[in-house]
Coordinates of C-alpha atoms in Angstrom, one line a residue:
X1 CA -27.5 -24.7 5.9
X2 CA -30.4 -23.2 3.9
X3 CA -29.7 -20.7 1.5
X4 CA -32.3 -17.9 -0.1
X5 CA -33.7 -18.9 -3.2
X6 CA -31.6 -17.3 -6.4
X7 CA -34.4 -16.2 -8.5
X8 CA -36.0 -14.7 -5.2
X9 CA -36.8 -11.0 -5.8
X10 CA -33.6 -8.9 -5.1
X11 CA -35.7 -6.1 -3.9
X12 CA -37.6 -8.3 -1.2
X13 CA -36.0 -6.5 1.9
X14 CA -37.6 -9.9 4.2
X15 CA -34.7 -11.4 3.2
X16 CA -32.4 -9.4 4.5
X17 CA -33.5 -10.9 7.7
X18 CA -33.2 -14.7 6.3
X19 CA -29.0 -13.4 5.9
X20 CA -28.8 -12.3 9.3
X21 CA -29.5 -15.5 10.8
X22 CA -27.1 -16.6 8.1
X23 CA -25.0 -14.8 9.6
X24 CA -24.4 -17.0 12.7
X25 CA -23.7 -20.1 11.1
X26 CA -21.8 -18.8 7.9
X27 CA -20.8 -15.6 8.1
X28 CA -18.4 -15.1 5.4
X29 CA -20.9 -16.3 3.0
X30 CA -23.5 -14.6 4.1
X31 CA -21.9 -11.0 3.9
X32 CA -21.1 -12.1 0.0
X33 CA -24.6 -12.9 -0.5
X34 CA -26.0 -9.8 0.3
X35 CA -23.5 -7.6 -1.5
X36 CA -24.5 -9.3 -4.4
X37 CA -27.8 -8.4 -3.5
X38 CA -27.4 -4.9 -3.3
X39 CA -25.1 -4.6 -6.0
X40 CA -28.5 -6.1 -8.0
X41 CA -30.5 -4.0 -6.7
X42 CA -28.5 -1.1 -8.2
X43 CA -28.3 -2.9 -11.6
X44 CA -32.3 -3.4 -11.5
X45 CA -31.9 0.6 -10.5
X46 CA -30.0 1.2 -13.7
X47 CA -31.6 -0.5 -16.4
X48 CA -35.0 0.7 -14.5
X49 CA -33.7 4.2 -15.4
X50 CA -32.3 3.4 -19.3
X51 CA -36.1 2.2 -19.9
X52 CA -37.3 5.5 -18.3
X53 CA -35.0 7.2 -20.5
X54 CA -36.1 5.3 -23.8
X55 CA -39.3 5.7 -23.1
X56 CA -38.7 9.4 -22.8
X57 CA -37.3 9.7 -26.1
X58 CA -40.2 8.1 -27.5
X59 CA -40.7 4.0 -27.1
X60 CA -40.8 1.5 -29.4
X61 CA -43.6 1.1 -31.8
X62 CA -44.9 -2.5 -29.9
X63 CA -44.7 -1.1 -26.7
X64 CA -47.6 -1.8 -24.3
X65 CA -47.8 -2.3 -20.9
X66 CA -47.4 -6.4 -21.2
X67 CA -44.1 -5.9 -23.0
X68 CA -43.3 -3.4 -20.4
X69 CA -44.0 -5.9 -17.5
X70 CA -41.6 -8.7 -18.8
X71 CA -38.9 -6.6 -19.9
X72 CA -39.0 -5.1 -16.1
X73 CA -39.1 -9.4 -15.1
X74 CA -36.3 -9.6 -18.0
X75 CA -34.1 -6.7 -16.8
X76 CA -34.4 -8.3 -12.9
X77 CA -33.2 -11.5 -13.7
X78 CA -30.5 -10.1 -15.7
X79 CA -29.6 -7.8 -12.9
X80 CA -29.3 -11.0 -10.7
X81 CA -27.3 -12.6 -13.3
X82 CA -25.1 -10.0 -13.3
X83 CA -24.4 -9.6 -9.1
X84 CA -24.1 -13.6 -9.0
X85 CA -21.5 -13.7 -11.5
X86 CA -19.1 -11.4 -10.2
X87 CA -21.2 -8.1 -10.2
X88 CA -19.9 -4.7 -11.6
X89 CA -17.5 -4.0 -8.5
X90 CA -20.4 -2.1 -6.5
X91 CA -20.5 -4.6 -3.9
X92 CA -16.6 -4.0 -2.3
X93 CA -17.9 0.3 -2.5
X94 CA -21.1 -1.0 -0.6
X95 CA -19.4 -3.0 2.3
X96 CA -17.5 -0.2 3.2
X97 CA -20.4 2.1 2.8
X98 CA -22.3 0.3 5.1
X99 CA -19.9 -0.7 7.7
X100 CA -17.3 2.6 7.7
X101 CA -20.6 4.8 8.3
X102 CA -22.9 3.1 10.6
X103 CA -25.6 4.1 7.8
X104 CA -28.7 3.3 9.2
X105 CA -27.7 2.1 12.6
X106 CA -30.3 1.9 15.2
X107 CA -29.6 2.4 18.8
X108 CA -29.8 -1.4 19.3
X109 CA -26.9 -2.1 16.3
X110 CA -24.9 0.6 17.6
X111 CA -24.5 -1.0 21.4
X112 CA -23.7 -5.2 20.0
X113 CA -21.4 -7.5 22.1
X114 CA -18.3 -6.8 21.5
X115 CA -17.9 -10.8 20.6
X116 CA -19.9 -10.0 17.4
X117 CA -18.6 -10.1 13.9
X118 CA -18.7 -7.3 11.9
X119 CA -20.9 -9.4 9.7
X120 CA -23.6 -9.8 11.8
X121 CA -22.8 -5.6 12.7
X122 CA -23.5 -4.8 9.0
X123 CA -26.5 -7.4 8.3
X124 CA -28.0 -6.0 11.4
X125 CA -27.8 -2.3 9.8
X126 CA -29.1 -3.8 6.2
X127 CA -32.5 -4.6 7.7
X128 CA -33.5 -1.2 9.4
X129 CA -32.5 0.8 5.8
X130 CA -35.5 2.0 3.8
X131 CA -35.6 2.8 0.1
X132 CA -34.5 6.3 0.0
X133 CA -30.9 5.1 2.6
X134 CA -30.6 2.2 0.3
X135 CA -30.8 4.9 -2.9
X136 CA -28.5 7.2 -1.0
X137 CA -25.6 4.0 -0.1
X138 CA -25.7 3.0 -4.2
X139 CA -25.3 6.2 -4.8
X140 CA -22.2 7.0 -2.4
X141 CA -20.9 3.8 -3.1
X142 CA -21.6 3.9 -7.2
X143 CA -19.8 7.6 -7.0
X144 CA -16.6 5.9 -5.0
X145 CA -16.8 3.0 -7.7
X146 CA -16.5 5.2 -10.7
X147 CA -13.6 7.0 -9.0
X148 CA -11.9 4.0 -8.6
X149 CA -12.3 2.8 -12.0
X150 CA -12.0 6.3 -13.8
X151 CA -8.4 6.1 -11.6
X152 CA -7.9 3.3 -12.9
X153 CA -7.9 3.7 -16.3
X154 CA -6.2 7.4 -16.5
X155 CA -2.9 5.0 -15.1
X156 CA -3.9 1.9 -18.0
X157 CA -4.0 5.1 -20.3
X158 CA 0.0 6.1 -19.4
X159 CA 2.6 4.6 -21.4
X160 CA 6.4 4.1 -20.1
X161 CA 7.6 7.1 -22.4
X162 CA 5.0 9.1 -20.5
X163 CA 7.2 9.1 -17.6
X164 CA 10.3 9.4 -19.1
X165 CA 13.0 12.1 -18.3
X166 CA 14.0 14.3 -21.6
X167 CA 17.3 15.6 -20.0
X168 CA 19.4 14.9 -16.7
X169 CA 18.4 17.8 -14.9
X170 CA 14.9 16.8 -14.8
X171 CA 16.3 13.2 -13.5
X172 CA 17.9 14.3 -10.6
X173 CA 16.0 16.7 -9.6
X174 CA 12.9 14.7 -9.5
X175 CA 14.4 11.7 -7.9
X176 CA 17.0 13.2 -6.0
X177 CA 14.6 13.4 -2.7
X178 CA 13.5 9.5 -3.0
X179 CA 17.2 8.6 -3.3
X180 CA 17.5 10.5 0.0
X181 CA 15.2 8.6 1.5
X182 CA 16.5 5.6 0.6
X183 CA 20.0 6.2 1.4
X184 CA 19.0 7.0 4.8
X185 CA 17.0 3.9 5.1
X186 CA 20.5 1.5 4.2
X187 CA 23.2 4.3 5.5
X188 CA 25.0 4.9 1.9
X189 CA 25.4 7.7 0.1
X190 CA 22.2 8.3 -1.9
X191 CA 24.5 10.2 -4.8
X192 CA 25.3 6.3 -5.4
X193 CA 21.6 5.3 -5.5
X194 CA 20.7 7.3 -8.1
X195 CA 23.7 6.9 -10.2
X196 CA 22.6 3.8 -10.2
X197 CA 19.3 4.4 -11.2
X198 CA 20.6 6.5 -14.1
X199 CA 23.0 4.0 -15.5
X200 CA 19.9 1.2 -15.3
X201 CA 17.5 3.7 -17.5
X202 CA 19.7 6.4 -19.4
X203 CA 19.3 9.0 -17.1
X204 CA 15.3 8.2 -17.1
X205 CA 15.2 8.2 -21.2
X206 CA 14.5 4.4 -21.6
X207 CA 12.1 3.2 -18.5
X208 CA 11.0 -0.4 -19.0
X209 CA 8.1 -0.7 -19.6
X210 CA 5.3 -3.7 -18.9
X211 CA 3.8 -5.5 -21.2
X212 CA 0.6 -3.8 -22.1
X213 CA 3.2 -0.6 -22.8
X214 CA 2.1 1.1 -19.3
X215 CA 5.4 1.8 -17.1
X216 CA 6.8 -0.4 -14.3
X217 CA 8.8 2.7 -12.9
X218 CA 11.4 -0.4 -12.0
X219 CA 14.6 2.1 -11.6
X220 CA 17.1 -0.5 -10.8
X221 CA 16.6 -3.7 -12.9
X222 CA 15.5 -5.8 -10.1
X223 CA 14.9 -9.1 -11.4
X224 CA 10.9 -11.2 -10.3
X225 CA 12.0 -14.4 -8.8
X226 CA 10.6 -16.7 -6.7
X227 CA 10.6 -14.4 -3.3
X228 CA 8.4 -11.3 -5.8
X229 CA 4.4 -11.8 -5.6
X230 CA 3.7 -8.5 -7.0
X231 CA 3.1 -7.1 -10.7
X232 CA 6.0 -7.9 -13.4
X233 CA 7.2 -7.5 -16.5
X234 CA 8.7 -9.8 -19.0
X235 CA 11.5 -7.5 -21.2
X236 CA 14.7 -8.2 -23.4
X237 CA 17.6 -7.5 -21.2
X238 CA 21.7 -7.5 -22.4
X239 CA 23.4 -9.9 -20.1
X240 CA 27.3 -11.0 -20.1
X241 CA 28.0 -14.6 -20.1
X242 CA 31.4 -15.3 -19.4
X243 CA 32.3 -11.9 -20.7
X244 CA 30.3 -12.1 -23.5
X245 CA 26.9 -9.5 -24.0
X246 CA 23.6 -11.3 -25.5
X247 CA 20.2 -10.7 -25.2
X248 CA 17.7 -12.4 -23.3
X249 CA 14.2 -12.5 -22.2
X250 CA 13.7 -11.5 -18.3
X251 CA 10.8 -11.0 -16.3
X252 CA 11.1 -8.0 -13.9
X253 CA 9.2 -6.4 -10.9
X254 CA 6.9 -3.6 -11.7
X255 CA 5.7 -0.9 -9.5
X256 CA 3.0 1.7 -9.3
X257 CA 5.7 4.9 -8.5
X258 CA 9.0 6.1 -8.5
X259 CA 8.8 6.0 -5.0
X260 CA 7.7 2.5 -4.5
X261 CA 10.7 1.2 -6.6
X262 CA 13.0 3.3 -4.0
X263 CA 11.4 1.7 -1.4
X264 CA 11.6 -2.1 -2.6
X265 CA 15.0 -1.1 -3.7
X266 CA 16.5 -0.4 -0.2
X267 CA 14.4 -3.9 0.9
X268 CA 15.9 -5.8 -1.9
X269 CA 19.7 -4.8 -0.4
X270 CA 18.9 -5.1 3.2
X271 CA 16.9 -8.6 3.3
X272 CA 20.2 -10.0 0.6
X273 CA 23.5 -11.0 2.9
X274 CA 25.3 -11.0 -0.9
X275 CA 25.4 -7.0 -0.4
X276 CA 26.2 -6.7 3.3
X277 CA 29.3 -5.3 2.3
X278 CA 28.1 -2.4 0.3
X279 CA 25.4 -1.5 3.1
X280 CA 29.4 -1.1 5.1
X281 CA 30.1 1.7 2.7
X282 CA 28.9 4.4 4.2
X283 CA 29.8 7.6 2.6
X284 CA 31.9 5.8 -0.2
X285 CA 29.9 5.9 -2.7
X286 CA 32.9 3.9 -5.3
X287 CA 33.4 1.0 -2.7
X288 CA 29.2 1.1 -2.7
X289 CA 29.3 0.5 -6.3
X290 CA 32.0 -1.7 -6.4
X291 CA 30.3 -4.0 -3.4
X292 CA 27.5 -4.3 -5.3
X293 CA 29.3 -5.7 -8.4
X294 CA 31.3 -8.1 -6.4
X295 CA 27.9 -8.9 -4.7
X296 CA 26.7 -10.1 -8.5
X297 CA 24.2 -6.9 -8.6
X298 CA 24.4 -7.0 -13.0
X299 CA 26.4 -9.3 -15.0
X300 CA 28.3 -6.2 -16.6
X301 CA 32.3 -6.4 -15.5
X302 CA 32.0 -2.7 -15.8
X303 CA 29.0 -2.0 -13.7
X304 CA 31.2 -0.3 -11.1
X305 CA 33.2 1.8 -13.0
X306 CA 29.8 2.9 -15.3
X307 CA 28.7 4.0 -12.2
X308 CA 31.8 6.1 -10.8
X309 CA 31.6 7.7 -14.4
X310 CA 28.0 9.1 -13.5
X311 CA 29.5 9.6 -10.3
X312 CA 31.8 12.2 -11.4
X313 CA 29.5 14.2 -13.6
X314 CA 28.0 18.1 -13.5
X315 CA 24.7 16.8 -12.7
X316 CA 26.7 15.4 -9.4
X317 CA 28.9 17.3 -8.5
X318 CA 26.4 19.8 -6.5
X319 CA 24.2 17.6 -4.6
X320 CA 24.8 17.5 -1.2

């Protein structure tokens, strides 16, 4: 099919139109082409409003309205540079700006067969916005973008120890509920859950941590094998081999919450038939423990009994 020209002007609305016939042949590649268009058009925005701010501090001494002109030509192909290659992440913030909204719908857009896409629905919407509803969309959709990213990096900016538990109290207490939840969702006691979450981190003092020192918040030492798609971890773990501890490297799943590991923690036992037996325990919370070491849960012969021990203590002893 034919496509727009690349170093056609970002801000040339006509083209807009070009995408929506697009749109019937290719649609998929057609919504990606005029995201990055947008999200170039917000880049031209951005480094049209640096100059402006330059120039209010005073210019350069060579400045002239030639040097002007191609730096404006300079900072539009750049912009389009920039979109084509991957953007700055505005595009994602404008699609659903666009199409969660209706922003700019007309009458006609807001009444299409219900056999159209929602591609052709949100290229239809593109060509009726004006300047001032394509300002107000970057903006909305720049505001939800540096949101996302400042989110981002306040949880790159945690480190395991961050999340750690100084003192048993503030353990159980915290994680008492999730282990509630979870031993409602497999039917054992949830006293057993998190006793085993304390033996597997110290009580909380010693989470594991990922790689780039952030936290996993993995609360049970569940291993990433082959059947894990989702974030990991490679630590140094203390296995027994035929009775004997050593050291070896592991990688492990990682998780964005407490909660989460709770969560994939009661999957992990209900999808494995090797702990069938333990999910029989009910109220037991020793025959729970002991199950799951005869299920091959950890490599330690005294997994069990390390657990019963937690099992028995103050911090115990009044949960209900």
């Amino acid at each position: 099919m034919s496509r727009i020209d690349n170093n056609a002007f970002f801000a040339d609305f006509n083209s807009l139109a070009d995408l929506k016939r697009q749109a019937q042949q290719d649609p998929d590649v057609a919504l990606k082409k005029v995201a990055q268009e947008f999200e170039a058009i917000f880049i031209n925005m951005m480094f049209k409003n640096m100059r402006q701010a330059n120039e209010n501090i005073g210019g350069g001494l060579f400045d002239s309205a030639q040097t002007k002109q191609y730096t404006e030509m300079m900072d539009t192909q750049l912009a389009q540079s920039l979109a084509g290659a991957g953007g700055i992440g505005l595009a994602e913030s404008l699609v659903r700006q666009l199409q969660g909204q209706g922003v700019g719908a007309s009458s006609s857009s807001a009444n299409l067969d219900s056999d159209e896409g929602s591609e052709q629905d949100f290229l239809r919407r593109l060509s009726v916005l004006d300047m001032a509803q394509v300002r107000g969309v970057t903006k909305k959709a720049a505001e939800e973008l540096a949101e996302t990213t400042q989110s981002l990096a306040e949880k790159a900016s945690i480190s395991a120890q961050d999340v750690a538990f100084e003192t048993p109290d503030s353990f159980v207490e915290t994680l008492w509920p999730h282990a509630q939840k979870a031993g409602e969702k497999l039917g054992v006691d949830p006293r057993a859950i998190l006793a085993q979450a304390a033996l597997e981190t110290g009580w909380g003092k010693y989470p594991m941590a990922k790689n780039d020192g952030s936290p996993s918040y993995n609360l049970f030492g569940i291993k990433a094998d082959q059947r894990w798609s989702g974030d990991r971890t490679l630590v140094n773990t203390l296995e027994f081999r035929n009775g004997v501890a050593q050291q070896e490297k592991a990688a492990f799943r990682a998780y964005d919450s407490f909660a989460q590991s709770f969560d994939d923690y009661a999957d992990f036992l209900k999808a494995s038939e090797r702990y069938q037996n333990a999910l029989q325990a009910g109220d037991d919370a020793a025959m729970f423990a002991a199950y799951l070491q005869q299920g091959g849960y950890a490599t330690d012969p005294n997994y069990a009994d390390k657990i019963s021990n937690i099992l028995s203590s103050k911090w115990f002893k009044t949960l209900l």
